[in-house]
Tab-separated table of C-alpha atoms in Angstrom:
chain	number	residue	atom	x	y	z
A	1	MET	CA	25.682	-3.147	20.811
A	2	THR	CA	24.279	-6.639	20.268
A	3	GLY	CA	20.881	-5.475	21.466
A	4	ALA	CA	20.873	-2.650	18.946
A	5	VAL	CA	21.768	-5.023	16.119
A	6	VAL	CA	18.998	-7.432	17.125
A	7	ARG	CA	16.499	-4.575	17.295
A	8	TRP	CA	17.585	-3.327	13.902
A	9	ALA	CA	17.366	-6.829	12.411
A	10	LYS	CA	13.887	-7.282	13.856
A	11	ALA	CA	12.734	-3.926	12.479
A	12	PHE	CA	14.253	-4.777	9.096
A	13	GLY	CA	12.509	-8.145	9.037
A	14	ARG	CA	9.209	-6.632	10.106
A	15	PHE	CA	9.462	-4.012	7.381
A	16	TRP	CA	9.893	-6.658	4.689
A	17	TRP	CA	7.190	-8.875	6.175
A	18	ASP	CA	4.732	-5.966	6.212
A	19	PHE	CA	5.865	-4.911	2.774
A	20	LEU	CA	5.587	-8.283	1.081
A	21	VAL	CA	2.912	-10.089	3.061
A	22	GLY	CA	1.120	-7.717	5.408
A	23	ASP	CA	-2.631	-8.052	5.297
A	24	THR	CA	-2.687	-9.695	1.904
A	25	PRO	CA	-0.916	-13.036	2.189
A	26	GLU	CA	-3.001	-14.259	-0.739
A	27	LEU	CA	-1.217	-11.812	-3.055
A	28	PHE	CA	2.179	-12.956	-1.837
A	29	ALA	CA	1.164	-16.585	-2.345
A	30	ALA	CA	-0.141	-15.723	-5.807
A	31	MET	CA	3.158	-14.063	-6.655
A	32	LEU	CA	5.045	-17.218	-5.644
A	33	VAL	CA	2.724	-19.346	-7.807
A	34	ILE	CA	3.186	-16.971	-10.754
A	35	VAL	CA	6.977	-17.131	-10.383
A	36	GLY	CA	6.810	-20.935	-10.331
A	37	ILE	CA	4.554	-21.081	-13.377
A	38	ALA	CA	6.739	-18.598	-15.240
A	39	PHE	CA	9.802	-20.803	-14.801
A	40	ALA	CA	7.933	-24.064	-15.350
A	41	LEU	CA	6.286	-23.020	-18.613
A	42	ARG	CA	9.056	-20.872	-20.037
A	43	HIS	CA	9.551	-23.149	-23.036
A	44	ASP	CA	5.862	-23.125	-23.891
A	45	ARG	CA	5.521	-19.582	-25.136
A	46	LEU	CA	1.768	-19.465	-25.645
A	47	ALA	CA	0.925	-21.076	-22.316
A	48	ASP	CA	3.172	-18.719	-20.414
A	49	VAL	CA	1.999	-15.580	-22.175
A	50	VAL	CA	-1.622	-16.472	-21.489
A	51	ALA	CA	-1.236	-18.051	-18.057
A	52	LEU	CA	0.757	-15.299	-16.341
A	53	PRO	CA	-1.688	-12.413	-16.929
A	54	LEU	CA	-4.647	-14.683	-16.177
A	55	LEU	CA	-3.171	-15.742	-12.843
A	56	ALA	CA	-2.373	-12.151	-11.899
A	57	VAL	CA	-5.895	-11.023	-12.806
A	58	ALA	CA	-7.439	-13.883	-10.838
A	59	ALA	CA	-5.297	-13.076	-7.799
A	60	LEU	CA	-6.268	-9.405	-7.925
A	61	ALA	CA	-9.965	-10.164	-8.311
A	62	ALA	CA	-9.952	-12.730	-5.509
A	63	SER	CA	-8.042	-10.451	-3.143
A	64	ALA	CA	-10.318	-7.466	-3.817
A	65	TRP	CA	-13.356	-9.682	-3.314
A	66	ARG	CA	-11.904	-10.901	-0.039
A	67	GLY	CA	-11.276	-7.318	1.083
A	68	ARG	CA	-14.812	-6.074	0.492
A	69	ILE	CA	-17.045	-5.254	3.393
A	70	ARG	CA	-19.474	-8.069	3.752
A	71	PRO	CA	-23.012	-6.963	4.405
A	72	GLU	CA	-24.182	-7.871	7.841
A	73	PRO	CA	-26.651	-10.725	7.816
A	74	ARG	CA	-30.204	-9.544	8.238
A	75	PRO	CA	-31.625	-10.252	11.624
A	76	ARG	CA	-34.130	-12.998	11.250
A	77	THR	CA	-37.661	-12.175	12.139
A	78	PRO	CA	-38.309	-14.187	15.225
A	79	GLU	CA	-40.569	-17.099	14.582
A	80	PRO	CA	-43.700	-17.087	16.639
A	81	ARG	CA	-42.937	-18.976	19.752
A	82	PRO	CA	-45.145	-21.957	20.320
A	83	ARG	CA	-47.537	-21.132	23.025
A	84	THR	CA	-46.657	-22.988	26.063
A	85	PRO	CA	-49.619	-24.861	27.374
A	86	GLU	CA	-51.018	-23.632	30.577
A	87	PRO	CA	-49.573	-25.656	33.389
A	88	ARG	CA	-52.077	-28.120	34.437
A	89	PRO	CA	-52.850	-28.210	38.066
A	90	ARG	CA	-50.949	-31.064	39.441
A	91	THR	CA	-53.112	-33.711	40.722
A	92	PRO	CA	-51.873	-34.857	44.019
A	93	GLU	CA	-50.483	-38.295	43.887
A	94	PRO	CA	-52.335	-40.779	45.915
A	95	ARG	CA	-50.725	-41.198	49.169
A	96	SER	CA	-49.409	-44.581	49.833
A	97	ARG	CA	-50.768	-45.912	52.903
B	1	MET	CA	13.387	7.674	-25.511
B	2	SER	CA	11.647	4.307	-25.982
B	3	SER	CA	8.030	3.757	-24.981
B	4	ALA	CA	9.154	1.446	-22.145
B	5	THR	CA	11.410	4.166	-20.724
B	6	ALA	CA	8.644	6.731	-21.000
B	7	ILE	CA	6.196	4.465	-19.147
B	8	LEU	CA	8.869	3.712	-16.547
B	9	MET	CA	9.445	7.404	-15.879
B	10	LEU	CA	5.715	8.050	-15.768
B	11	ALA	CA	5.226	5.242	-13.242
B	12	VAL	CA	8.034	6.491	-11.003
B	13	PHE	CA	6.776	10.071	-11.294
B	14	GLY	CA	3.228	9.065	-10.328
B	15	ALA	CA	4.306	6.860	-7.414
B	16	CYS	CA	6.614	9.527	-6.114
B	17	SER	CA	3.935	12.233	-6.433
B	18	VAL	CA	1.529	10.246	-4.256
B	19	GLU	CA	4.160	9.668	-1.577
B	20	ALA	CA	5.388	13.252	-1.770
B	21	VAL	CA	1.891	14.581	-1.113
B	22	GLU	CA	1.675	12.442	2.025
B	23	ALA	CA	5.143	13.440	3.189
B	24	LEU	CA	4.384	17.101	2.541
B	25	THR	CA	1.355	16.880	4.826
B	26	ILE	CA	3.569	15.658	7.675
B	27	VAL	CA	6.278	18.236	7.033
B	28	LEU	CA	3.726	21.064	6.929
B	29	ALA	CA	2.158	19.911	10.191
B	30	SER	CA	5.594	19.721	11.787
B	31	GLY	CA	6.700	23.082	10.385
B	32	THR	CA	3.634	25.046	11.387
B	33	THR	CA	3.535	23.676	14.927
B	34	ARG	CA	7.205	23.133	15.864
B	35	GLY	CA	9.044	25.579	13.626
B	36	TRP	CA	10.231	25.414	10.037
B	37	ARG	CA	13.927	25.049	10.691
B	38	SER	CA	13.653	21.652	12.365
B	39	ALA	CA	11.072	20.438	9.848
B	40	MET	CA	13.310	21.398	6.928
B	41	GLU	CA	16.366	19.833	8.536
B	42	GLY	CA	14.461	16.601	9.126
B	43	THR	CA	13.229	16.599	5.528
B	44	VAL	CA	16.661	17.189	4.036
B	45	ALA	CA	18.235	14.541	6.272
B	46	ALA	CA	15.628	11.979	5.173
B	47	LEU	CA	16.080	12.823	1.487
B	48	VAL	CA	19.852	12.430	1.821
B	49	ALA	CA	19.389	9.064	3.569
B	50	LEU	CA	17.067	7.878	0.790
B	51	ALA	CA	19.501	9.020	-1.910
B	52	VAL	CA	22.305	7.128	-0.163
B	53	ILE	CA	20.162	3.968	-0.132
B	54	VAL	CA	19.432	4.329	-3.861
B	55	GLY	CA	23.145	4.732	-4.579
B	56	ALA	CA	24.320	2.009	-2.202
B	57	VAL	CA	21.782	-0.626	-3.221
B	58	GLY	CA	20.815	0.357	-6.752
B	59	VAL	CA	24.223	0.834	-8.347
B	60	PRO	CA	25.698	-2.540	-7.222
B	61	LEU	CA	22.482	-4.254	-8.339
B	62	VAL	CA	22.848	-2.819	-11.827
B	63	HIS	CA	26.525	-3.685	-12.139
B	64	TYR	CA	26.957	-7.020	-10.406
B	65	VAL	CA	23.698	-8.997	-10.525
B	66	PRO	CA	22.989	-10.947	-13.763
B	67	ILE	CA	20.264	-9.171	-15.665
B	68	ASP	CA	17.857	-12.131	-15.911
B	69	ALA	CA	18.019	-12.874	-12.185
B	70	LEU	CA	17.606	-9.189	-11.441
B	71	ARG	CA	14.566	-8.921	-13.692
B	72	ALA	CA	12.891	-11.972	-12.173
B	73	LEU	CA	13.500	-10.703	-8.640
B	74	VAL	CA	12.463	-7.152	-9.424
B	75	GLY	CA	9.459	-8.342	-11.410
B	76	ALA	CA	8.218	-10.430	-8.473
B	77	LEU	CA	8.683	-7.488	-6.117
B	78	LEU	CA	6.904	-5.042	-8.420
B	79	LEU	CA	4.120	-7.535	-9.054
B	80	VAL	CA	3.246	-7.987	-5.390
B	81	LEU	CA	3.586	-4.250	-4.756
B	82	GLY	CA	1.479	-3.318	-7.781
B	83	LEU	CA	-1.241	-5.851	-6.971
B	84	SER	CA	-1.530	-4.569	-3.406
B	85	TRP	CA	-1.738	-0.942	-4.613
B	86	LEU	CA	-4.406	-1.923	-7.131
B	87	ARG	CA	-6.377	-3.879	-4.556
B	88	LYS	CA	-6.392	-0.915	-2.211
B	89	ALA	CA	-7.341	1.487	-5.006
B	90	ILE	CA	-10.204	-0.772	-6.099
B	91	LEU	CA	-11.557	-1.038	-2.548
B	92	ARG	CA	-11.326	2.739	-2.054
B	93	ALA	CA	-12.920	3.577	-5.406
B	94	SER	CA	-15.791	1.181	-4.767
B	95	GLY	CA	-16.527	2.473	-1.261
B	96	HIS	CA	-15.215	-0.522	0.676
B	97	LYS	CA	-12.304	1.363	2.207
B	98	ALA	CA	-11.957	4.916	3.484
B	99	LYS	CA	-10.091	7.287	1.201
B	100	HIS	CA	-6.928	8.989	2.330
B	101	ASP	CA	-7.875	12.321	3.871
B	102	GLU	CA	-4.904	14.691	3.959
B	103	ASP	CA	-6.869	17.308	5.906
B	104	ALA	CA	-7.640	14.825	8.681
B	105	ILE	CA	-4.052	13.596	8.766
B	106	TYR	CA	-2.770	17.166	8.970
B	107	GLU	CA	-5.140	18.048	11.809
B	108	ARG	CA	-4.278	14.940	13.767
B	109	THR	CA	-0.525	15.342	13.343
B	110	ALA	CA	-0.629	19.031	14.237
B	111	ALA	CA	-2.773	18.338	17.297
B	112	SER	CA	-0.369	15.622	18.472
B	113	LEU	CA	2.594	17.954	18.033
B	114	ARG	CA	0.896	20.810	19.866
B	115	ALA	CA	-0.015	18.499	22.708
B	116	ASP	CA	3.582	17.401	22.966
B	117	GLY	CA	4.687	20.558	24.748
B	118	ALA	CA	6.991	23.442	24.019
B	119	THR	CA	6.887	24.720	20.485
B	120	ARG	CA	8.900	26.858	18.120
B	121	ALA	CA	12.210	26.339	19.781
B	122	ARG	CA	15.112	27.221	17.530
B	123	ARG	CA	16.078	23.572	17.229
B	124	ASP	CA	13.252	21.233	18.038
B	125	SER	CA	14.073	17.539	18.201
B	126	VAL	CA	10.426	16.440	18.016
B	127	GLY	CA	9.817	18.478	14.865
B	128	PHE	CA	12.998	17.096	13.319
B	129	VAL	CA	12.164	13.477	14.130
B	130	VAL	CA	8.581	13.735	12.893
B	131	ALA	CA	9.616	15.311	9.595
B	132	PHE	CA	12.489	12.827	9.171
B	133	LYS	CA	10.389	9.761	9.893
B	134	GLY	CA	7.510	10.973	7.739
B	135	VAL	CA	9.679	11.654	4.702
B	136	PHE	CA	11.851	8.566	5.210
B	137	LEU	CA	8.992	6.110	5.639
B	138	GLU	CA	6.929	7.553	2.801
B	139	GLY	CA	10.049	7.626	0.651
B	140	MET	CA	11.109	4.032	1.234
B	141	GLU	CA	8.468	2.652	-1.078
B	142	VAL	CA	9.512	5.110	-3.769
B	143	VAL	CA	13.122	4.036	-3.302
B	144	LEU	CA	12.121	0.425	-3.879
B	145	ILE	CA	10.193	1.395	-7.006
B	146	VAL	CA	13.051	3.533	-8.313
B	147	ILE	CA	15.601	0.792	-7.706
B	148	SER	CA	13.365	-1.950	-9.105
B	149	LEU	CA	12.257	-0.198	-12.259
B	150	GLY	CA	15.550	1.589	-12.809
B	151	ALA	CA	17.777	-1.415	-12.251
B	152	SER	CA	15.746	-3.829	-14.376
B	153	GLN	CA	16.014	-1.552	-17.403
B	154	HIS	CA	19.451	-0.154	-16.571
B	155	LYS	CA	17.796	3.266	-16.283
B	156	LEU	CA	18.502	4.028	-12.660
B	157	GLY	CA	19.422	7.623	-13.504
B	158	ASP	CA	16.189	8.243	-15.429
B	159	ALA	CA	14.103	6.714	-12.653
B	160	ALA	CA	15.830	8.832	-10.002
B	161	LEU	CA	15.340	11.902	-12.182
B	162	ALA	CA	11.602	11.241	-12.475
B	163	ALA	CA	11.354	10.777	-8.700
B	164	ALA	CA	13.265	13.999	-8.036
B	165	ALA	CA	11.039	15.885	-10.500
B	166	ALA	CA	7.933	14.687	-8.664
B	167	VAL	CA	9.352	15.773	-5.289
B	168	VAL	CA	10.269	19.210	-6.652
B	169	LEU	CA	6.876	19.677	-8.311
B	170	VAL	CA	4.854	18.648	-5.258
B	171	SER	CA	7.053	20.736	-2.935
B	172	ALA	CA	6.711	23.790	-5.179
B	173	VAL	CA	2.941	23.456	-5.381
B	174	GLY	CA	2.804	22.876	-1.624
B	175	LEU	CA	4.826	26.015	-0.975
B	176	VAL	CA	2.676	28.075	-3.347
B	177	VAL	CA	-0.627	27.002	-1.864
B	178	SER	CA	0.907	26.785	1.631
B	179	ARG	CA	-1.119	23.850	2.723
B	180	GLN	CA	-1.460	20.142	2.348
B	181	LEU	CA	-2.620	19.011	-1.057
B	182	SER	CA	-5.953	17.518	-0.151
B	183	GLN	CA	-7.359	18.205	-3.606
B	184	VAL	CA	-4.918	15.899	-5.354
B	185	PRO	CA	-6.844	12.925	-6.778
B	186	GLU	CA	-4.652	10.530	-4.883
B	187	ASN	CA	-6.674	7.398	-5.473
B	188	THR	CA	-6.785	7.983	-9.220
B	189	ILE	CA	-3.021	8.422	-9.373
B	190	LYS	CA	-2.563	5.368	-7.200
B	191	THR	CA	-4.793	3.320	-9.514
B	192	LEU	CA	-2.792	4.351	-12.586
B	193	VAL	CA	0.529	3.679	-10.877
B	194	GLY	CA	-0.748	0.344	-9.562
B	195	VAL	CA	-1.697	-0.693	-13.103
B	196	MET	CA	1.755	0.280	-14.351
B	197	LEU	CA	3.645	-1.440	-11.535
B	198	THR	CA	1.666	-4.647	-11.997
B	199	SER	CA	2.214	-4.606	-15.755
B	200	PHE	CA	5.933	-3.899	-15.449
B	201	GLY	CA	6.255	-6.502	-12.722
B	202	LEU	CA	4.626	-9.245	-14.777
B	203	PHE	CA	6.605	-8.276	-17.861
B	204	TRP	CA	9.998	-8.292	-16.124
B	205	LEU	CA	9.182	-11.443	-14.207
B	206	GLY	CA	8.418	-13.170	-17.498
B	207	GLU	CA	11.532	-11.791	-19.177
B	208	GLY	CA	13.701	-12.900	-16.260
B	209	ALA	CA	12.212	-16.393	-16.383
B	210	GLY	CA	12.858	-16.708	-20.101
B	211	VAL	CA	9.388	-15.929	-21.452
B	212	ARG	CA	9.450	-14.211	-24.830
B	213	TRP	CA	6.553	-11.798	-24.893
B	214	PRO	CA	5.004	-11.221	-28.306
B	215	GLY	CA	6.093	-7.839	-29.604
B	216	SER	CA	8.736	-7.564	-26.873
B	217	ASP	CA	8.336	-4.140	-25.175
B	218	LEU	CA	4.997	-3.639	-26.928
B	219	ALA	CA	3.561	-6.209	-24.546
B	220	ILE	CA	3.757	-3.638	-21.738
B	221	PRO	CA	1.021	-1.335	-23.101
B	222	VAL	CA	-1.119	-4.416	-23.762
B	223	LEU	CA	-0.687	-5.585	-20.158
B	224	ILE	CA	-1.503	-2.060	-18.965
B	225	GLY	CA	-4.722	-2.181	-20.985
B	226	VAL	CA	-5.644	-5.584	-19.549
B	227	PHE	CA	-5.090	-4.550	-15.933
B	228	ALA	CA	-6.837	-1.200	-16.440
B	229	ALA	CA	-9.892	-2.990	-17.825
B	230	VAL	CA	-9.893	-5.534	-14.999
B	231	THR	CA	-9.579	-2.761	-12.418
B	232	ALA	CA	-12.494	-0.835	-13.914
B	233	ALA	CA	-14.610	-3.978	-13.964
B	234	ALA	CA	-13.697	-4.844	-10.372
B	235	VAL	CA	-14.646	-1.343	-9.194
B	236	ALA	CA	-17.972	-1.569	-11.026
B	237	VAL	CA	-18.781	-4.971	-9.525
B	238	LEU	CA	-17.746	-4.059	-5.992
B	239	LYS	CA	-19.682	-0.786	-6.126
B	240	THR	CA	-22.865	-2.811	-6.316
B	241	GLN	CA	-21.879	-4.391	-3.009
B	242	ALA	CA	-20.794	-1.173	-1.292
B	243	PRO	CA	-22.189	-0.604	2.184
B	244	ALA	CA	-24.531	2.336	2.795
B	245	SER	CA	-22.580	3.582	5.809
B	246	SER	CA	-18.989	4.854	5.762
B	247	PRO	CA	-16.412	2.109	5.506
B	248	PRO	CA	-14.336	1.090	8.475
B	249	GLY	CA	-11.015	2.841	8.829
B	250	ALA	CA	-12.587	6.196	8.040
B	251	GLN	CA	-10.704	7.524	10.999
B	252	LEU	CA	-7.239	7.751	9.668
B	253	LEU	CA	-4.137	7.057	11.579
B	254	THR	CA	-0.770	7.440	10.004
B	255	VAL	CA	2.812	6.610	10.624
B	256	GLU	CA	3.496	10.073	11.899
B	257	ALA	CA	0.996	9.756	14.743
B	258	GLU	CA	2.509	6.407	15.689
B	259	ALA	CA	5.987	7.897	15.461
B	260	LEU	CA	4.939	10.445	18.036
B	261	GLY	CA	3.561	7.788	20.289
B	262	ALA	CA	0.144	9.336	19.960
B	263	PRO	CA	-2.611	7.251	21.502
B	264	ARG	CA	-4.461	5.215	18.977
B	265	PRO	CA	-8.223	5.502	19.081
B	266	ALA	CA	-9.595	2.226	20.284
B	267	GLU	CA	-11.988	1.798	17.393
B	268	THR	CA	-9.430	2.546	14.717
B	269	GLU	CA	-7.892	-0.395	13.011
B	270	VAL	CA	-4.569	0.205	11.329
B	271	SER	CA	-3.332	-2.580	9.183
B	272	ALA	CA	0.232	-3.196	8.164
B	273	GLU	CA	-0.965	-2.308	4.695
B	274	ASP	CA	-2.024	1.135	5.906
B	275	ARG	CA	1.241	1.609	7.706
B	276	LEU	CA	2.950	1.324	4.354
B	277	ALA	CA	0.102	3.041	2.616
B	278	PRO	CA	1.273	4.812	-0.508
């Protein structure tokens, strides 16, 4: 019984986590910021009316930009390797007598 | 009927249509491979469960929660939901994300069900479970939208009516054409609904917080215009960055395949976002 309740609670929590946060935590964070701004600026009508849509638009644009497929960096053309000098024939060290 | 109510019903109708098309695909795959009786029973059971949730959660919300708190909460919920729908629609329209392919989903679900063993029994538990889970999971998001939009405007009945109309329409068309509705412009509908959800969400959030929008309800069409323009611009910009090859995730995997315990192709990435994909 307890196990079933725990499983259900976990599934319920996971559903809401996926639903609200999922792969786009930036949108969830933006929503929290927008809620905060809405309550903070509620007495300043103009600021609120302008700020809320602007924040939502910025969040959407940033999230879509983040979700785009980034082009793979072009492979660099290998620079010509410096020619290694021919190994000089080692001169035998003078034997110490 | 006020313009806000009309937009509300349109938003619920559109959202529900998208989800109904996806659910219909699963039900058809279940019905054709495991028998129609079990598929229909699973569908009806899921619809009843969803209706019970709307009644059990929605009605107390409307009657007992203060309207401003309800609007702020619902607005925040709709805002995050609408933004994520819009984001996905923008990425799909600009070629950065694979589009939903009902034909592929149908084929995969049907193949999984056929591979699962005996078919066309009079009562088939697998067919029932697949149809139930498909309809229930696809319907949950609609339930949240119906409750959110309906409760915040005290129009729960109208919102439920719009949702029911969408289910009936999609089911009727599905029965007439007898196949999954792969020709439905799903991404376009999703874009429009995303714009509406975001606009409603921001509006109700503001109202709940004490913001007085200029023109009151007339601010909603203005917000819709703003978000529609931003979406169009974002699609245009991102199209210039679209990759030449097909985007990742082109191989679709859906909740119904997971529900069956079907093996997931190694190269397929399924995000939580896709699991709740509208």
